[in-house]
Amino acid sequence: MQTPTTALEETGIGSIHVEAPPLPTIEETELVYHQLCPAEDFEELEGKPFHVNGTHLAVFRTGDQFYAVDNRCPHMGYPMSKGSVRDGVLICHWHHWEFDLKSGACFLASGDDLKAFPVEAREDGYLYVGLAKGEREAAKQRVIANGKRALERGLKDRSTFFIAKAVTALRDAGAAPAEIIQQGLHYGAHKSSDGWSSGVAILTLAANLWDDVDPDDHNLFLVHGLSQISRRTSGSARPYRAPFPKVNEEHNLETLMRWFRYFIDKRHGGAAERILLTLNDRDYDKSVLADFIYTAATDYYFTGDGHALDFANKMFEALDYVDWEGSHEILRPIVVDLVGRTRHEETSRWADAVPVLEPIFKRLDSMWEDNQANDAELDISAFAQTLLADEFEPTVVEVEKQIRKGVKLTDICRAMTYASAVRTARFHLKNEGDWHDVANIYSYAHALYRAFQYAPSANLLRGIFHGVVYLAYLRWLNMPAARIPRPGQRLDETYASPAKMLDRIQEFADFQKVYEAEILVNQYLEEGHDVEALKRMLAHILLREDAELHMFQVLEVAFRHYDLTDDFEEQRMHLLAATRYITAQKLMKNILWSTENAERLARGELLSERDDD
């Protein structure tokens, strides 16, 4: 685990520093001069663009003097060669940022400077510009540093376009996805008083699904998560909270666990948070932290419609992705989810489940001992059908029996995830307002599968029984049940290639022809075409819309559980569930348009020249 940040560090953005390290002074002898063009080619105050060894230049003439600066405005990347000069001041025509032409200094207090380069008009009549031997790498580092500052500004301003511009600049400069994701995670955790938000969850999903998405859609994925973060944060930072002071005799884990559960029960978030940060500060293994959090998440019935457990899983996946960098901040929001979300034993919907489950929960320790002592196989497909029964009372009895026989607990979770895919695929469109319910059980079952990998325990068994009851409650969303494409079912169409089939799936999605899209996905799978290409198309369909969290969750669960099985029917059901969920949603495309515009500008195209024919 990472040492907690100091109060001074809290004023920045954590371990990803916004300020670029100072570059070494470039001496004249370290410069290499490159010929540009005849000096007489310049008109007074005219700007000309040049590209030299990866460096973009804007060169101007004022009187007998020549000046060269970076051709990309540090604000939005507009070409400075298209700007104008007035009294030695270079003006960007897009947003009217002003710079000293000689030094590149920005007159806007919060603006970044332009890099200026030495220029010589030599006796041969040509103009030469001096570039340091390491200028290409230095320029890259400047762009990355500026991009990180621009990204933070975009997050603060809640501007999707500014965020897209920053992401595009960072990626073009070679910034690793992990750098951008870590900055977003830290900002989202540090600048919010709420719990683990949809934004940081989507950013984690971007990391998880990176290889399943077309590289052309990577920027778009990042912008989705970062834009969600910007909408759910404010300019004020979460107050710093320290771990316990270190003393000669540390508290044992049993005491800390007892305290942690007590304070969660009393909804005392500050006390629980400090215990969690103490565990992190003392460098306990992540399995210990996971045991504390998962235990608290399942102390109550399906806490927050399963989001408490689901977000806890996403938090650990995010921390693993960034190697626990900045963990002090990233851990903190989950406590809000544990103390603030609905505990369903307090709701009328779950009233019938409490008297059935409470006696079972008193047997968790013996159940766990039997499971660890025995060994048995589970038919995942058959058990998924058991979990789809209309009444939960006989199902929980069967689940306890299988646990005691020694089946793998992750296999029970896989069967629950498969059953959840069936619930989603059978979801009738007349139940439009209840889409989140099927998404919640689908992502919850996957989170439970992951939780048993992070920190298996007797306490976590409660989560299985919570999921069983919720699956039964959702049977009403399958009445009437939506049609599922039959094996061998086809549309009355022919396709020249698998790629044409994928294009057609996107067309169906654009017009919300849900069943037609499912039939075609079914045909694509049965004909044995490239599944990775299908995954990329489904991700592309999702990313084109201003999608909300549940759509991303469904996609990830479908992809991961497709990969976990060799059973074709199980694989088919997961991808049909994802297809149905994604194509049934009709949303705006603002994030797509902002990202496309940012990428056009990065290529040097002007939005004013766009052809929408």
Coordinates of C-alpha atoms in Angstrom, one line a residue:
M1 CA 0.0 0.0 0.0
Q2 CA 1.0 3.6 -0.4
T3 CA 2.1 6.0 2.3
P4 CA -0.7 8.6 2.7
T5 CA -0.3 11.9 1.0
T6 CA 0.6 14.9 3.2
A7 CA -1.6 17.9 3.7
L8 CA 0.6 19.9 1.3
E9 CA 0.2 17.3 -1.4
E10 CA -3.6 17.5 -1.1
T11 CA -3.4 20.9 -2.8
G12 CA -2.3 19.2 -6.1
I13 CA -3.7 16.1 -7.8
G14 CA -1.9 13.5 -5.9
S15 CA 0.9 11.4 -7.3
I16 CA 0.4 12.6 -10.9
H17 CA 2.0 16.0 -10.8
V18 CA 0.4 18.7 -12.9
E19 CA 3.5 20.9 -13.1
A20 CA 6.1 19.7 -15.6
P21 CA 9.6 19.3 -14.2
P22 CA 11.9 22.2 -15.2
L23 CA 13.7 21.5 -18.4
P24 CA 17.5 22.0 -18.5
T25 CA 18.8 25.2 -19.9
I26 CA 19.7 24.8 -23.6
E27 CA 23.0 26.3 -24.5
E28 CA 23.7 27.6 -28.0
T29 CA 26.1 24.8 -28.7
E30 CA 23.4 22.3 -28.1
L31 CA 21.2 23.6 -30.8
V32 CA 21.0 22.3 -34.3
Y33 CA 19.8 24.8 -37.0
H34 CA 17.4 23.6 -39.7
Q35 CA 16.8 25.4 -43.0
L36 CA 13.2 26.6 -43.4
C37 CA 12.7 28.7 -46.6
P38 CA 14.0 31.9 -48.2
A39 CA 13.6 34.9 -45.9
E40 CA 12.1 36.9 -48.7
D41 CA 9.1 34.5 -48.8
F42 CA 7.7 36.2 -45.8
E43 CA 5.4 39.2 -45.8
E44 CA 5.2 41.6 -42.8
L45 CA 3.4 40.1 -39.8
E46 CA 2.6 37.0 -41.9
G47 CA 2.7 33.6 -40.1
K48 CA 3.9 30.4 -41.8
P49 CA 3.6 26.9 -40.5
F50 CA 6.6 24.5 -40.6
H51 CA 7.1 20.9 -39.4
V52 CA 10.7 20.0 -38.5
N53 CA 11.7 16.7 -36.9
G54 CA 8.3 16.3 -35.2
T55 CA 8.2 19.9 -34.0
H56 CA 5.4 22.2 -35.2
L57 CA 6.5 25.8 -35.7
A58 CA 4.8 29.1 -36.5
V59 CA 7.2 31.6 -37.9
F60 CA 6.5 35.4 -38.2
R61 CA 8.3 38.4 -39.6
T62 CA 8.1 41.8 -38.0
G63 CA 10.3 44.4 -39.8
D64 CA 13.7 42.8 -40.2
Q65 CA 13.2 40.3 -37.3
F66 CA 11.9 36.8 -37.4
Y67 CA 10.3 34.8 -34.6
A68 CA 9.4 31.2 -34.2
V69 CA 7.0 29.7 -31.6
D70 CA 5.2 26.4 -31.1
N71 CA 2.4 26.3 -33.7
R72 CA -0.2 24.8 -31.2
C73 CA -2.0 27.2 -29.0
P74 CA -1.7 25.7 -25.4
H75 CA -5.3 26.4 -24.8
M76 CA -7.1 24.4 -27.5
G77 CA -4.4 23.5 -30.1
Y78 CA -5.5 26.1 -32.7
P79 CA -2.6 26.7 -35.2
M80 CA -0.8 29.9 -34.2
S81 CA 0.4 30.4 -37.7
K82 CA -3.2 31.5 -38.5
G83 CA -3.1 34.1 -35.7
S84 CA -2.3 37.8 -36.0
V85 CA 0.4 40.0 -34.6
R86 CA -0.2 43.5 -33.2
D87 CA 2.5 45.5 -31.5
G88 CA 4.6 42.4 -30.8
V89 CA 1.6 40.5 -29.4
L90 CA 0.6 37.2 -31.1
I91 CA -3.1 36.6 -30.9
C92 CA -4.8 33.3 -31.2
H93 CA -7.9 33.8 -33.3
W94 CA -10.1 31.2 -31.7
H95 CA -10.3 32.3 -28.1
H96 CA -8.1 35.4 -28.3
W97 CA -5.4 34.2 -26.0
E98 CA -2.4 36.7 -26.3
F99 CA 1.3 35.9 -26.2
D100 CA 4.6 37.8 -26.3
L101 CA 5.9 36.9 -29.8
K102 CA 9.5 37.1 -28.7
S103 CA 9.4 34.9 -25.6
G104 CA 6.1 33.1 -26.0
A105 CA 4.9 34.3 -22.6
C106 CA 1.1 34.1 -22.2
F107 CA -0.6 37.3 -21.0
L108 CA -3.4 35.3 -19.4
A109 CA -2.4 34.7 -15.8
S110 CA -3.6 31.1 -15.8
G111 CA -2.5 30.3 -19.4
D112 CA 0.4 28.2 -20.5
D113 CA 3.3 29.8 -22.4
L114 CA 4.2 29.0 -26.0
K115 CA 7.7 27.6 -26.6
A116 CA 9.9 30.1 -28.5
F117 CA 12.8 29.1 -30.7
P118 CA 15.8 31.1 -32.0
V119 CA 15.7 32.1 -35.7
E120 CA 18.5 33.3 -38.0
A121 CA 18.4 34.9 -41.4
R122 CA 21.7 33.9 -43.0
E123 CA 23.8 35.2 -45.8
D124 CA 22.5 32.5 -48.2
G125 CA 19.1 34.2 -47.9
Y126 CA 17.5 31.4 -46.1
L127 CA 15.8 31.3 -42.7
Y128 CA 17.1 28.8 -40.1
V129 CA 15.5 27.7 -36.8
G130 CA 17.5 26.3 -33.9
L131 CA 16.2 23.2 -32.2
A132 CA 17.8 21.5 -29.2
K133 CA 18.9 17.9 -29.9
G134 CA 16.4 16.7 -27.3
E135 CA 13.6 19.1 -28.5
R136 CA 11.3 16.3 -29.7
E137 CA 11.2 14.6 -26.3
A138 CA 11.1 18.0 -24.5
A139 CA 8.1 19.0 -26.7
K140 CA 6.4 15.7 -25.8
Q141 CA 6.9 16.4 -22.1
R142 CA 5.6 20.0 -22.5
V143 CA 2.5 18.7 -24.3
I144 CA 1.9 16.0 -21.6
A145 CA 2.3 18.6 -18.8
N146 CA 0.0 21.1 -20.5
G147 CA -2.4 18.3 -21.2
K148 CA -2.6 17.3 -17.6
R149 CA -3.2 20.9 -16.6
A150 CA -5.8 21.2 -19.4
L151 CA -7.5 18.0 -18.2
E152 CA -7.9 19.3 -14.7
R153 CA -9.3 22.6 -16.0
G154 CA -11.8 20.6 -18.1
L155 CA -12.8 18.6 -15.1
K156 CA -13.3 21.7 -13.0
D157 CA -15.2 23.5 -15.8
R158 CA -17.3 20.4 -16.5
S159 CA -16.6 20.8 -20.2
T160 CA -16.7 17.6 -22.2
F161 CA -15.0 19.4 -25.1
F162 CA -12.1 20.6 -23.0
I163 CA -11.7 17.1 -21.5
A164 CA -11.7 15.6 -25.0
K165 CA -9.1 18.1 -26.1
A166 CA -6.9 17.3 -23.2
V167 CA -7.2 13.5 -23.7
T168 CA -6.4 13.8 -27.4
A169 CA -3.3 16.0 -26.7
L170 CA -2.1 13.6 -24.0
R171 CA -2.6 10.5 -26.1
D172 CA -1.0 12.1 -29.2
A173 CA 2.0 13.0 -27.1
G174 CA 2.4 9.4 -25.9
A175 CA 1.0 9.6 -22.4
A176 CA 0.2 6.1 -21.1
P177 CA -3.5 5.4 -20.5
A178 CA -2.7 4.6 -16.9
E179 CA -1.4 8.2 -16.4
I180 CA -4.7 9.6 -17.6
I181 CA -6.8 7.1 -15.7
Q182 CA -4.9 7.6 -12.5
Q183 CA -5.3 11.4 -12.7
G184 CA -9.1 10.9 -13.3
L185 CA -9.4 8.4 -10.4
H186 CA -7.6 10.7 -8.0
Y187 CA -9.6 13.8 -9.1
G188 CA -12.9 11.9 -8.8
A189 CA -12.1 10.6 -5.4
H190 CA -10.5 13.7 -4.0
K191 CA -13.0 16.3 -5.3
S192 CA -16.2 14.6 -4.3
S193 CA -18.0 14.3 -1.0
D194 CA -20.1 11.5 -2.4
G195 CA -19.2 7.8 -2.6
W196 CA -17.6 5.9 -5.4
S197 CA -19.3 7.6 -8.4
S198 CA -20.3 6.3 -11.9
G199 CA -17.4 8.4 -13.4
V200 CA -14.6 6.6 -11.6
A201 CA -16.4 3.3 -12.2
I202 CA -16.6 4.0 -15.9
L203 CA -12.9 5.0 -15.9
T204 CA -12.1 1.7 -14.3
L205 CA -14.2 -0.1 -16.8
A206 CA -12.1 1.6 -19.5
A207 CA -9.0 0.1 -18.0
N208 CA -10.6 -3.3 -17.8
L209 CA -12.0 -3.3 -21.4
W210 CA -9.1 -1.5 -23.1
D211 CA -8.1 -4.5 -25.2
D212 CA -11.7 -5.3 -26.1
V213 CA -12.3 -1.9 -27.6
D214 CA -11.1 -0.6 -31.0
P215 CA -8.0 1.6 -30.6
D216 CA -9.9 4.3 -32.5
D217 CA -12.4 4.4 -29.6
H218 CA -9.9 4.6 -26.8
N219 CA -10.0 8.3 -26.5
L220 CA -13.8 8.2 -26.6
F221 CA -13.9 5.7 -23.7
L222 CA -11.6 7.9 -21.6
V223 CA -13.8 11.0 -22.3
H224 CA -16.9 9.1 -21.2
G225 CA -15.4 8.3 -17.7
L226 CA -13.8 11.7 -17.2
S227 CA -16.9 13.6 -18.3
Q228 CA -19.0 11.6 -15.8
I229 CA -16.4 12.5 -13.1
S230 CA -16.6 16.2 -13.9
R231 CA -20.4 16.2 -13.5
R232 CA -20.2 14.6 -10.1
T233 CA -17.4 16.6 -8.5
S234 CA -17.0 20.2 -7.3
G235 CA -14.0 22.5 -7.0
S236 CA -13.7 21.8 -3.3
A237 CA -11.5 18.9 -2.2
R238 CA -12.4 16.2 0.3
P239 CA -11.0 17.3 3.8
Y240 CA -7.8 15.4 4.6
R241 CA -8.1 12.5 7.0
A242 CA -5.1 10.8 8.6
P243 CA -4.6 7.2 9.7
F244 CA -4.2 6.5 13.4
P245 CA -0.8 7.7 14.8
K246 CA 1.8 5.0 15.0
V247 CA 2.4 3.6 18.5
N248 CA 4.5 0.8 20.0
E249 CA 1.5 -1.5 20.3
E250 CA -0.7 -1.6 17.2
H251 CA -4.3 -2.7 17.3
N252 CA -5.0 -6.3 16.1
L253 CA -7.1 -7.0 13.1
E254 CA -9.9 -8.6 15.0
T255 CA -10.4 -5.4 17.0
L256 CA -10.2 -3.2 13.9
M257 CA -12.7 -5.3 12.1
R258 CA -15.1 -5.2 15.0
W259 CA -14.8 -1.4 15.2
F260 CA -15.1 -1.0 11.5
R261 CA -18.4 -3.0 11.3
Y262 CA -19.7 -1.1 14.4
F263 CA -19.1 2.3 12.9
I264 CA -20.5 1.3 9.5
D265 CA -23.6 0.0 11.4
K266 CA -23.9 3.3 13.1
R267 CA -23.4 5.1 9.8
H268 CA -20.4 6.9 11.3
G269 CA -18.4 7.3 8.1
G270 CA -15.5 9.4 9.4
A271 CA -14.6 6.8 12.0
A272 CA -14.9 3.9 9.6
E273 CA -12.8 5.8 7.0
R274 CA -10.0 6.4 9.5
I275 CA -9.8 2.7 10.3
L276 CA -9.6 1.9 6.6
L277 CA -6.8 4.4 6.0
T278 CA -4.9 3.0 9.0
L279 CA -5.0 -0.5 7.4
N280 CA -3.6 1.0 4.2
D281 CA -1.0 3.0 6.0
R282 CA 0.2 -0.1 7.9
D283 CA 0.8 -1.8 4.6
Y284 CA -1.6 -4.7 5.1
D285 CA -2.2 -6.9 2.1
K286 CA -5.1 -5.8 -0.2
S287 CA -6.9 -9.0 0.8
V288 CA -7.2 -7.7 4.4
L289 CA -8.8 -4.4 3.2
A290 CA -11.0 -6.4 0.8
D291 CA -12.2 -8.6 3.7
F292 CA -13.1 -5.5 5.8
I293 CA -15.0 -3.8 2.9
Y294 CA -16.8 -6.9 1.5
T295 CA -17.8 -7.9 5.0
A296 CA -19.3 -4.5 5.7
A297 CA -21.0 -4.5 2.2
T298 CA -22.8 -7.8 2.9
D299 CA -23.6 -7.1 6.6
Y300 CA -26.9 -5.7 5.2
Y301 CA -29.2 -7.0 2.5
F302 CA -28.2 -6.2 -1.0
T303 CA -26.8 -2.8 0.1
G304 CA -27.7 0.0 -2.4
D305 CA -29.2 -2.4 -4.9
G306 CA -25.9 -4.2 -5.0
H307 CA -23.9 -1.1 -5.7
A308 CA -21.9 -1.2 -2.5
L309 CA -20.4 -4.5 -3.3
D310 CA -20.1 -3.7 -7.0
F311 CA -18.3 -0.4 -6.4
A312 CA -16.0 -2.0 -3.9
N313 CA -15.0 -4.5 -6.6
K314 CA -14.4 -1.7 -9.0
M315 CA -12.3 0.2 -6.4
F316 CA -10.0 -2.7 -6.0
E317 CA -9.7 -3.3 -9.7
A318 CA -8.9 0.4 -10.1
L319 CA -6.2 0.3 -7.4
D320 CA -4.6 -2.8 -9.0
Y321 CA -4.5 -1.1 -12.4
V322 CA -2.6 1.9 -11.0
D323 CA -0.5 -0.2 -8.7
W324 CA -2.1 1.3 -5.7
E325 CA -0.7 4.7 -6.5
G326 CA -2.7 7.4 -4.6
S327 CA -4.6 4.7 -2.7
H328 CA -5.1 7.0 0.3
E329 CA -7.6 9.1 -1.7
I330 CA -9.0 6.4 -3.9
L331 CA -10.0 4.2 -1.0
R332 CA -12.0 6.9 0.9
P333 CA -15.2 7.3 -1.1
I334 CA -16.3 3.6 -0.7
V335 CA -17.1 4.3 3.0
V336 CA -19.9 6.7 1.9
D337 CA -21.4 3.8 -0.1
L338 CA -21.2 1.5 2.9
V339 CA -22.8 3.9 5.3
G340 CA -25.2 5.8 3.1
R341 CA -26.9 3.4 0.8
T342 CA -30.2 1.6 1.3
R343 CA -30.2 -1.6 3.5
H344 CA -32.9 -3.7 2.1
E345 CA -33.8 -5.5 5.2
E346 CA -35.4 -2.2 6.1
T347 CA -37.6 -2.1 3.0
S348 CA -41.0 -3.7 2.4
R349 CA -39.9 -5.5 -0.7
W350 CA -37.5 -7.7 1.3
A351 CA -39.8 -8.2 4.3
D352 CA -40.5 -11.8 3.3
A353 CA -36.8 -12.7 2.8
V354 CA -35.6 -11.7 6.3
P355 CA -37.3 -14.5 8.3
V356 CA -36.0 -17.0 5.7
L357 CA -32.4 -15.8 5.5
E358 CA -31.7 -15.0 9.1
P359 CA -31.6 -18.6 10.3
I360 CA -29.3 -19.4 7.3
F361 CA -26.9 -16.6 8.3
K362 CA -26.5 -18.2 11.7
R363 CA -25.0 -21.3 10.0
L364 CA -22.5 -19.4 7.9
D365 CA -19.4 -20.6 9.8
S366 CA -20.4 -24.3 9.6
M367 CA -21.3 -23.8 6.0
W368 CA -17.9 -22.4 5.3
E369 CA -16.1 -25.2 7.1
D370 CA -18.0 -27.8 5.1
N371 CA -17.2 -26.0 1.9
Q372 CA -13.5 -25.8 2.6
A373 CA -13.4 -29.5 3.7
N374 CA -15.2 -31.0 0.7
D375 CA -14.8 -30.9 -3.0
A376 CA -17.6 -31.2 -5.6
E377 CA -18.3 -30.1 -9.2
L378 CA -21.2 -27.8 -10.2
D379 CA -23.0 -27.9 -13.5
I380 CA -23.1 -24.1 -14.1
S381 CA -25.7 -24.2 -16.8
A382 CA -28.1 -26.4 -14.9
F383 CA -27.6 -24.5 -11.7
A384 CA -28.4 -21.3 -13.5
Q385 CA -31.8 -22.7 -14.3
T386 CA -32.3 -23.5 -10.6
L387 CA -31.5 -19.9 -9.7
L388 CA -34.2 -18.8 -12.1
A389 CA -37.0 -20.4 -10.1
D390 CA -40.0 -18.2 -9.3
E391 CA -39.8 -18.8 -5.5
F392 CA -36.6 -18.2 -3.6
E393 CA -37.3 -20.4 -0.5
P394 CA -36.5 -23.8 -2.1
T395 CA -33.6 -22.2 -4.0
V396 CA -31.8 -21.0 -0.9
V397 CA -32.0 -24.5 0.5
E398 CA -30.4 -25.9 -2.6
V399 CA -27.7 -23.3 -2.6
E400 CA -26.8 -24.2 1.0
K401 CA -26.6 -27.8 0.0
Q402 CA -24.2 -27.1 -2.8
I403 CA -22.0 -24.9 -0.6
R404 CA -21.7 -27.7 2.0
K405 CA -20.9 -30.2 -0.7
G406 CA -17.8 -28.2 -1.5
V407 CA -18.5 -26.7 -4.9
K408 CA -16.3 -23.7 -5.9
L409 CA -18.0 -20.6 -4.6
T410 CA -16.9 -18.7 -7.8
D411 CA -18.8 -21.3 -9.8
I412 CA -22.0 -20.5 -7.9
C413 CA -21.3 -16.8 -8.7
R414 CA -20.8 -17.7 -12.4
A415 CA -24.1 -19.6 -12.4
M416 CA -25.7 -16.5 -10.8
T417 CA -24.2 -14.3 -13.5
Y418 CA -25.5 -16.6 -16.2
A419 CA -29.0 -16.6 -14.7
S420 CA -28.7 -12.8 -14.6
A421 CA -27.9 -12.7 -18.3
V422 CA -31.0 -14.7 -19.0
R423 CA -33.1 -12.2 -16.9
T424 CA -31.6 -9.4 -19.1
A425 CA -32.2 -11.2 -22.4
R426 CA -35.8 -12.0 -21.4
F427 CA -36.5 -8.4 -20.3
H428 CA -39.5 -7.2 -22.1
L429 CA -39.4 -3.6 -23.5
K430 CA -42.6 -2.7 -21.8
N431 CA -40.7 -2.7 -18.6
E432 CA -38.5 0.2 -19.8
G433 CA -38.3 2.0 -16.4
D434 CA -36.8 -1.1 -14.8
W435 CA -33.7 -1.6 -16.9
H436 CA -31.4 -0.8 -14.0
D437 CA -32.8 -3.8 -12.0
V438 CA -31.5 -6.4 -14.4
A439 CA -28.2 -4.5 -14.8
N440 CA -27.8 -4.4 -11.1
I441 CA -28.0 -8.1 -10.5
Y442 CA -25.8 -8.8 -13.6
S443 CA -23.0 -6.6 -12.3
Y444 CA -23.6 -7.6 -8.7
A445 CA -23.1 -11.3 -9.5
H446 CA -19.9 -10.6 -11.4
A447 CA -18.7 -8.4 -8.5
L448 CA -19.4 -11.3 -6.1
Y449 CA -17.4 -13.6 -8.4
R450 CA -14.5 -11.2 -8.2
A451 CA -14.9 -10.7 -4.4
F452 CA -14.4 -14.4 -3.8
Q453 CA -11.2 -14.1 -5.6
Y454 CA -10.0 -11.1 -3.6
A455 CA -11.1 -12.1 -0.1
P456 CA -13.1 -15.4 0.3
S457 CA -14.7 -15.7 3.7
A458 CA -17.7 -17.1 5.6
N459 CA -19.2 -13.6 5.8
L460 CA -19.1 -13.2 2.1
L461 CA -21.5 -16.2 1.7
R462 CA -24.3 -13.8 2.7
G463 CA -23.8 -12.1 -0.7
I464 CA -24.7 -15.3 -2.5
F465 CA -28.1 -15.6 -0.7
H466 CA -28.8 -11.9 -1.3
G467 CA -28.3 -12.4 -5.0
V468 CA -30.6 -15.5 -5.0
V469 CA -33.5 -13.6 -3.5
Y470 CA -33.0 -10.6 -5.8
L471 CA -33.0 -12.9 -8.9
A472 CA -36.4 -14.3 -7.8
Y473 CA -37.8 -10.8 -7.2
L474 CA -36.9 -9.9 -10.8
R475 CA -39.1 -12.7 -12.3
W476 CA -41.8 -10.1 -12.8
L477 CA -39.6 -8.3 -15.3
N478 CA -39.7 -11.5 -17.5
M479 CA -43.5 -11.6 -17.5
P480 CA -44.1 -11.6 -20.4
A481 CA -40.7 -12.8 -21.3
A482 CA -39.1 -11.2 -24.3
R483 CA -38.2 -13.6 -27.2
I484 CA -34.7 -14.9 -27.4
P485 CA -33.4 -15.8 -30.9
R486 CA -33.7 -19.5 -31.6
P487 CA -30.7 -21.5 -32.6
G488 CA -30.5 -21.3 -36.4
Q489 CA -32.8 -18.3 -36.7
R490 CA -31.9 -15.9 -39.5
L491 CA -33.1 -12.6 -41.0
D492 CA -34.3 -12.5 -44.6
E493 CA -31.0 -10.8 -45.6
T494 CA -27.7 -11.8 -47.1
Y495 CA -24.3 -10.3 -46.2
A496 CA -21.2 -10.1 -48.3
S497 CA -18.9 -10.5 -45.4
P498 CA -18.8 -10.7 -41.5
A499 CA -17.8 -7.0 -41.6
K500 CA -21.1 -6.2 -43.4
M501 CA -22.9 -8.1 -40.7
L502 CA -21.3 -6.0 -38.0
D503 CA -22.2 -2.8 -39.9
R504 CA -25.8 -4.0 -40.1
I505 CA -25.8 -4.6 -36.3
Q506 CA -24.8 -1.0 -35.8
E507 CA -27.6 0.2 -38.2
F508 CA -30.1 -1.9 -36.2
A509 CA -28.8 -0.3 -32.9
D510 CA -29.1 3.2 -34.4
F511 CA -32.8 2.6 -35.1
Q512 CA -33.4 0.6 -31.9
K513 CA -34.3 -2.5 -33.8
V514 CA -33.5 -4.6 -30.8
Y515 CA -34.7 -8.0 -31.8
E516 CA -33.2 -7.8 -35.3
A517 CA -29.8 -6.9 -33.7
E518 CA -30.1 -9.9 -31.5
I519 CA -30.9 -12.3 -34.3
L520 CA -28.0 -11.1 -36.3
V521 CA -25.6 -11.4 -33.3
N522 CA -26.9 -14.9 -32.9
Q523 CA -26.2 -15.7 -36.5
Y524 CA -22.8 -14.2 -36.3
L525 CA -21.9 -16.4 -33.4
E526 CA -23.3 -19.6 -34.9
E527 CA -21.4 -19.0 -38.1
G528 CA -18.2 -18.8 -36.1
H529 CA -17.0 -15.4 -37.1
D530 CA -14.4 -13.4 -35.1
V531 CA -15.8 -12.7 -31.7
E532 CA -13.3 -10.0 -30.9
A533 CA -14.6 -8.0 -33.9
L534 CA -18.1 -8.4 -32.5
K535 CA -17.0 -7.2 -29.1
R536 CA -15.4 -4.2 -30.6
M537 CA -18.6 -3.4 -32.6
L538 CA -20.8 -3.7 -29.5
A539 CA -18.4 -1.4 -27.6
H540 CA -18.4 1.0 -30.5
I541 CA -22.3 1.1 -30.4
L542 CA -22.2 1.8 -26.7
L543 CA -19.5 4.5 -26.9
R544 CA -21.3 6.4 -29.7
E545 CA -24.1 7.2 -27.2
D546 CA -24.0 9.3 -24.0
A547 CA -24.1 6.1 -22.1
E548 CA -24.7 5.8 -18.4
L549 CA -22.9 3.4 -16.0
H550 CA -25.2 0.4 -16.2
M551 CA -24.6 0.0 -20.0
F552 CA -20.9 -0.1 -19.4
Q553 CA -21.3 -2.6 -16.6
V554 CA -23.4 -4.9 -18.7
L555 CA -20.9 -4.9 -21.5
E556 CA -18.0 -5.8 -19.2
V557 CA -19.8 -8.6 -17.5
A558 CA -20.9 -10.1 -20.8
F559 CA -17.4 -10.0 -22.2
R560 CA -15.7 -11.4 -19.1
H561 CA -18.1 -14.2 -18.7
Y562 CA -18.1 -15.1 -22.4
D563 CA -14.4 -15.6 -21.9
L564 CA -14.8 -17.7 -18.8
T565 CA -16.8 -20.5 -20.4
D566 CA -16.5 -22.9 -23.3
D567 CA -20.3 -23.6 -23.3
F568 CA -21.7 -22.1 -26.5
E569 CA -25.2 -21.5 -25.1
E570 CA -23.8 -19.7 -22.1
Q571 CA -21.5 -17.6 -24.3
R572 CA -24.4 -16.8 -26.6
M573 CA -26.7 -15.7 -23.7
H574 CA -24.1 -13.3 -22.4
L575 CA -23.6 -11.5 -25.7
L576 CA -27.4 -11.5 -26.4
A577 CA -27.9 -9.9 -23.0
A578 CA -25.4 -7.2 -23.8
T579 CA -26.9 -6.6 -27.3
R580 CA -30.4 -6.3 -25.9
Y581 CA -29.4 -3.9 -23.1
I582 CA -27.2 -1.6 -25.3
T583 CA -29.4 -1.4 -28.4
A584 CA -32.6 -0.7 -26.4
Q585 CA -31.2 2.5 -25.0
K586 CA -31.5 5.6 -27.2
L587 CA -29.4 8.5 -26.0
M588 CA -27.7 11.7 -27.2
K589 CA -24.3 11.7 -28.8
N590 CA -22.7 14.8 -27.3
I591 CA -19.6 13.0 -26.0
L592 CA -19.1 11.4 -29.4
W593 CA -19.3 14.8 -31.1
S594 CA -16.9 16.5 -28.6
T595 CA -14.3 13.8 -29.0
E596 CA -14.5 13.8 -32.8
N597 CA -14.1 17.5 -32.9
A598 CA -11.1 17.4 -30.5
E599 CA -9.5 14.7 -32.7
R600 CA -10.1 16.7 -35.9
L601 CA -8.4 19.8 -34.3
A602 CA -5.4 17.6 -33.3
R603 CA -5.0 16.5 -36.9
G604 CA -4.8 20.2 -37.9
E605 CA -8.4 20.4 -39.3
L606 CA -10.5 23.4 -38.6
L607 CA -14.1 23.0 -37.4
S608 CA -15.1 25.8 -39.7
E609 CA -14.2 23.6 -42.7
R610 CA -16.3 20.7 -41.6
D611 CA -18.4 19.1 -44.3
D612 CA -21.6 17.5 -42.9
D613 CA -23.0 16.4 -46.3

